[in-house]
Amino acid sequence: MDPVLIAGIVLIALLVGVSVLQRVFAGRQAAVERALPNVPALAALALSETEYPAGYSIHYRGPVTNDRLAHDSDDEDATFAEVDSAGRVIGYRQAFRDPRSFGEIRDVLLNLTLRRSAQQKQIDIEIVLFEDHEGAREGIDEDLPPNPNLDDDGNSLEVSNVDGHGLDFAASVRQWSRKSPEGRELQRKVEVRWQEGRLGCFVTVDSEPPGAIEPDTAFQLARRVHERAAASELRAEALPA
C-alpha cells in the first residue's frame, strides 16, 4: 500500500480519536457541572426547550463555573481571583447561533465557503448568582471603552444607549456598533443588563453584518427571564435552608 495513503489514514484516525476523546471528557465535565448546587434553579430561569429561538442551533447550554470562566481567559489566575473576590458563585448560560458553528472542521470549511456571505447571528442569555446583592450590583456594572474605540484595522466601536425599550427593570440597554473606517456598520450588538437581588442577568443579541436580529428580540427575552428571576428564591439575600 502507498506509504502516503497509509500516513493519511493514520492521521485521519488520530484526528477522529482525539475528537472522540475530547467529546467524552467534555461530556463528563458537563455532567459534573450540571450537578453542582444552584445549577438546576438557574437553568429554570432561562429558556425552556419549547422556547428556543427557531432556526438557531445550540452553541452552548450549561453552567459557567468560575474555573471555566478563568480557564477561557488570557490570564487564568488573575481572572479567577477577580471573579472570586467579586463574590461570583456560578452562572448559567444559553447561547444560540445561526449558522451553526462549534469550531468543528466541517463548520469552519462551510463558514469559509458556502456560508462566507451568510449573516452571523447569536443570542445569549446568562444568569449569574452572586454571594450577595452588592456583588450582583457590581457584576452587572461595566467599564465601557472610549467612544469611539479604534482597533488596529481602523474600525471603530461605538456604544450608545437604547431608548424606547420599556424595560423599567433594566440597569442598562446598550447598542454596540462596529464600523469600518468609511463609516459602514459591520456588526451590531444589543445588550440588556439588570439585577434581581443576588442575580445578575444578561440578554444579548448580536449580528454580523447588522440588521439580522431586531432589538425587540432582546427586549422580549429579557422580559421573560426577568419575570422568572423576580420570582426566584435565588434572588434572596440568604438561600432557604
Short mmCIF file of C-alpha atoms in Angstrom, two decimals, residues 2 20 44 77 139 143 152 165 186 193 195 219:
data_model
loop_
_atom_site.label_atom_id
_atom_site.label_comp_id
_atom_site.label_asym_id
_atom_site.label_seq_id
_atom_site.Cartn_x
_atom_site.Cartn_y
_atom_site.Cartn_z
CA ASP A 2 1.16 3.52 -0.79
CA VAL A 20 -13.96 11.42 20.31
CA ALA A 44 -35.10 27.07 35.21
CA ASP A 77 -5.04 33.12 37.82
CA GLY A 139 -21.37 42.21 38.47
CA ASP A 143 -16.37 49.67 32.22
CA ASP A 152 -5.67 48.12 14.54
CA HIS A 165 -37.43 49.69 25.15
CA LEU A 186 -20.10 45.83 10.16
CA ARG A 193 -28.37 44.04 31.88
CA GLN A 195 -30.09 42.83 38.77
CA PHE A 219 -36.36 43.02 24.88
#
